[in-house]
Amino acid sequence: MGMLRQLVCLQAAATGPPRLVFAQEPAPRTNILETIMIPTIETGPAAAGAIAFRPHPAHGLRAILSLDLGTTTGWALRSHDGLITSGTVSFRSSRYDGGGMRYLRLRSWLDQIAANAGGLAAIYFEEVRRHIGTDAAHLHGGFLATLTAWCEQRTIAYQGVPVGTIKRHVAARGNADKAAVMAAIRARGFSPADDNEADAIAILLWAIETDGGVR
């Protein structure tokens, strides 16, 4: 013990009293990662507080589809080159199908027609407020839910058009019957096979000629 005390005294005499040495803290980092947010909308004048969305450059070249939804759905398509085609498609279930098969067929058909058209800018459909029975109401609700969900997933605009608005545009009367609508569509140069196809053509003509109700 005496030898250890003597060595400590000799070391203190040679190097001075012991010192406490603290490790120096590292300097704060200055290379902070910055996130740059690129806006996807253009704002209008600050005073007006308006927001103007940039239109998609391809929308002017994409097709417009109109539908008279139902088990037998009438359809009309204005392609990107202005050509109008129309027809009907059946989503009737067979005795071996489950209740949801007709809606899966609608989704598959929409995929096919959108691919063939090279993309869809918008879909317009007849907005039905009254149904002849409960089953018809349920079926139409299923078709409408399938269509709108399909459009939402693909960011395709969709709009329902009241029946009276369609009839008034093509037949001059909001309460025109099916025969009057068929006659008005034929007078425009079309040859619909039935009232479903005629209604779809009428919706498409309304969408084109009013720019979706803007005019």
Coordinates of C-alpha atoms in Angstrom, one line a residue:
M1 CA 0.0 0.0 0.0
G2 CA 2.9 2.4 0.8
M3 CA 4.6 1.5 -2.5
L4 CA 1.4 2.4 -4.4
R5 CA 1.0 5.7 -2.7
Q6 CA 4.7 6.5 -3.5
L7 CA 4.2 5.7 -7.2
V8 CA 1.1 8.0 -7.4
C9 CA 3.1 10.9 -5.8
L10 CA 5.9 10.4 -8.3
Q11 CA 3.5 10.5 -11.2
A12 CA 1.7 13.6 -9.9
A13 CA 5.1 15.3 -9.5
A14 CA 6.1 14.5 -13.1
T15 CA 2.8 15.2 -14.9
G16 CA 1.0 17.5 -12.5
P17 CA -2.3 16.9 -10.7
P18 CA -4.7 14.5 -12.4
R19 CA -7.3 16.1 -14.7
L20 CA -10.7 15.0 -15.7
V21 CA -11.0 14.9 -19.5
F22 CA -14.5 14.9 -21.0
A23 CA -15.2 13.6 -24.5
Q24 CA -16.1 16.4 -26.9
E25 CA -19.6 16.2 -28.2
P26 CA -19.9 16.0 -31.9
A27 CA -20.9 19.1 -33.8
P28 CA -24.5 19.2 -34.8
R29 CA -25.1 18.0 -38.4
T30 CA -25.9 20.6 -40.9
N31 CA -26.7 18.4 -43.9
I32 CA -30.5 18.3 -43.3
L33 CA -32.6 16.6 -45.9
E34 CA -35.1 18.9 -47.5
T35 CA -38.3 17.7 -49.0
I36 CA -39.5 19.7 -52.0
M37 CA -43.3 19.6 -52.6
I38 CA -44.4 20.2 -56.1
P39 CA -48.0 21.4 -56.3
T40 CA -50.4 19.7 -58.6
I41 CA -52.8 22.6 -58.8
E42 CA -52.5 26.2 -59.9
T43 CA -53.9 28.8 -57.7
G44 CA -55.7 31.8 -59.0
P45 CA -55.4 35.4 -57.8
A46 CA -55.0 35.6 -54.1
A47 CA -57.9 38.1 -53.9
A48 CA -60.3 35.8 -55.7
G49 CA -59.1 32.7 -53.8
A50 CA -59.8 30.6 -56.9
I51 CA -58.2 27.2 -57.6
A52 CA -57.8 26.2 -61.3
F53 CA -57.0 22.6 -61.9
R54 CA -54.7 21.9 -64.8
P55 CA -56.7 19.8 -67.4
H56 CA -55.2 16.5 -68.4
P57 CA -53.6 17.0 -71.9
A58 CA -55.1 13.7 -73.1
H59 CA -58.7 14.4 -72.1
G60 CA -59.4 16.1 -75.4
L61 CA -58.5 12.9 -77.3
R62 CA -60.3 10.4 -75.2
A63 CA -63.7 8.8 -75.7
I64 CA -67.0 9.4 -74.0
L65 CA -69.3 6.6 -73.1
S66 CA -73.0 6.8 -72.2
L67 CA -75.1 4.0 -70.6
D68 CA -78.7 3.1 -70.0
L69 CA -78.0 0.8 -67.1
G70 CA -80.0 -2.4 -66.7
T71 CA -79.9 -6.1 -67.2
T72 CA -80.0 -5.2 -70.9
T73 CA -77.7 -2.1 -71.0
G74 CA -77.8 0.3 -73.9
W75 CA -74.5 2.0 -74.7
A76 CA -73.2 4.6 -77.1
L77 CA -69.6 5.6 -77.5
R78 CA -68.0 8.7 -79.1
S79 CA -64.5 7.7 -79.9
H80 CA -61.5 10.1 -80.0
D81 CA -61.9 10.6 -83.7
G82 CA -65.6 11.6 -83.3
L83 CA -67.1 8.4 -84.6
I84 CA -70.3 7.3 -82.7
T85 CA -71.0 3.6 -82.2
S86 CA -73.8 2.1 -80.1
G87 CA -75.5 -1.2 -79.2
T88 CA -76.8 -3.2 -76.2
V89 CA -75.1 -5.7 -73.9
S90 CA -76.9 -8.3 -71.7
F91 CA -75.9 -8.9 -68.1
R92 CA -78.6 -11.5 -67.5
S93 CA -77.6 -14.2 -65.0
S94 CA -78.0 -17.9 -65.8
R95 CA -79.6 -20.3 -63.3
Y96 CA -76.1 -21.4 -62.2
D97 CA -74.7 -17.9 -61.5
G98 CA -74.4 -16.3 -58.1
G99 CA -76.1 -13.0 -57.5
G100 CA -72.9 -11.0 -58.1
M101 CA -71.9 -12.4 -61.5
R102 CA -73.9 -9.8 -63.5
Y103 CA -71.9 -7.1 -61.8
L104 CA -68.6 -8.8 -62.4
R105 CA -69.6 -9.1 -66.1
L106 CA -70.3 -5.3 -66.1
R107 CA -66.8 -4.6 -64.7
S108 CA -65.2 -6.9 -67.3
W109 CA -67.2 -5.3 -70.1
L110 CA -66.2 -1.8 -69.0
D111 CA -62.5 -2.9 -68.9
Q112 CA -62.8 -4.2 -72.4
I113 CA -64.6 -1.2 -73.9
A114 CA -62.2 1.3 -72.2
A115 CA -59.2 -0.6 -73.6
N116 CA -60.7 -0.7 -77.1
A117 CA -61.5 3.0 -77.0
G118 CA -58.0 3.9 -75.8
G119 CA -59.2 5.4 -72.6
L120 CA -62.4 7.1 -71.4
A121 CA -62.7 10.8 -70.5
A122 CA -66.1 10.5 -68.9
I123 CA -69.2 8.2 -68.6
Y124 CA -72.7 9.5 -68.6
F125 CA -75.7 7.4 -67.5
E126 CA -79.4 7.8 -67.1
E127 CA -80.3 8.9 -63.6
V128 CA -83.4 6.9 -62.7
R129 CA -85.5 8.1 -59.7
R130 CA -88.4 5.7 -59.9
H131 CA -88.5 1.9 -60.5
I132 CA -91.4 -0.3 -61.3
G133 CA -90.6 -2.7 -58.4
T134 CA -88.3 -3.6 -55.6
D135 CA -86.2 -6.1 -57.6
A136 CA -85.7 -3.6 -60.4
A137 CA -84.5 -1.0 -57.8
H138 CA -82.1 -3.4 -56.3
L139 CA -80.7 -4.4 -59.6
H140 CA -80.2 -0.8 -60.8
G141 CA -78.6 0.1 -57.5
G142 CA -76.1 -2.8 -58.0
F143 CA -75.3 -1.7 -61.5
L144 CA -74.9 1.9 -60.4
A145 CA -72.6 1.0 -57.5
T146 CA -70.5 -1.2 -59.7
L147 CA -70.1 1.5 -62.4
T148 CA -69.3 4.4 -60.0
A149 CA -66.8 2.3 -58.0
W150 CA -65.1 1.2 -61.3
C151 CA -64.9 4.9 -62.4
E152 CA -63.5 6.0 -59.0
Q153 CA -60.7 3.4 -59.2
R154 CA -59.7 4.6 -62.6
T155 CA -60.2 8.4 -61.9
I156 CA -62.8 8.5 -64.8
A157 CA -65.4 11.3 -64.5
Y158 CA -69.0 10.1 -64.3
Q159 CA -72.4 11.9 -64.2
G160 CA -76.0 10.9 -64.0
V161 CA -78.5 12.7 -66.2
P162 CA -82.1 13.0 -65.3
V163 CA -84.6 11.2 -67.5
G164 CA -86.6 14.4 -68.2
T165 CA -83.5 16.3 -69.2
I166 CA -82.5 13.6 -71.8
K167 CA -86.0 13.5 -73.3
R168 CA -86.4 17.2 -73.4
H169 CA -83.1 17.5 -75.3
V170 CA -83.8 15.0 -78.0
A171 CA -87.6 15.0 -78.2
A172 CA -88.5 18.5 -77.0
R173 CA -90.7 17.1 -74.2
G174 CA -89.6 16.0 -70.7
N175 CA -92.4 13.4 -70.6
A176 CA -91.9 12.0 -74.1
D177 CA -92.6 8.2 -74.3
K178 CA -90.2 5.6 -75.6
A179 CA -91.7 5.7 -79.1
A180 CA -91.1 9.5 -79.3
V181 CA -87.5 9.1 -78.2
M182 CA -86.9 6.3 -80.7
A183 CA -88.4 8.5 -83.5
A184 CA -86.2 11.5 -82.5
I185 CA -83.1 9.4 -82.5
R186 CA -83.9 7.9 -85.9
A187 CA -84.5 11.4 -87.2
R188 CA -80.9 12.2 -86.2
G189 CA -79.7 9.4 -88.5
F190 CA -79.3 6.6 -86.0
S191 CA -80.8 3.1 -86.1
P192 CA -81.2 1.9 -82.5
A193 CA -82.3 -1.7 -82.1
D194 CA -84.5 -1.0 -79.1
D195 CA -85.3 1.7 -76.5
N196 CA -82.2 0.9 -74.4
E197 CA -79.9 1.7 -77.3
A198 CA -82.0 4.8 -78.2
D199 CA -81.7 6.1 -74.6
A200 CA -78.0 5.6 -74.6
I201 CA -77.6 7.5 -77.9
A202 CA -79.9 10.3 -76.5
I203 CA -77.6 10.6 -73.4
L204 CA -74.5 10.8 -75.6
L205 CA -76.0 13.5 -77.8
W206 CA -76.9 15.5 -74.7
A207 CA -73.4 15.1 -73.3
I208 CA -71.8 16.2 -76.6
E209 CA -74.1 19.0 -77.5
T210 CA -74.2 20.5 -74.0
D211 CA -70.7 19.7 -73.0
G212 CA -71.9 17.7 -70.1
G213 CA -74.6 20.2 -69.1
V214 CA -72.3 23.3 -69.2
R215 CA -74.1 24.8 -72.2

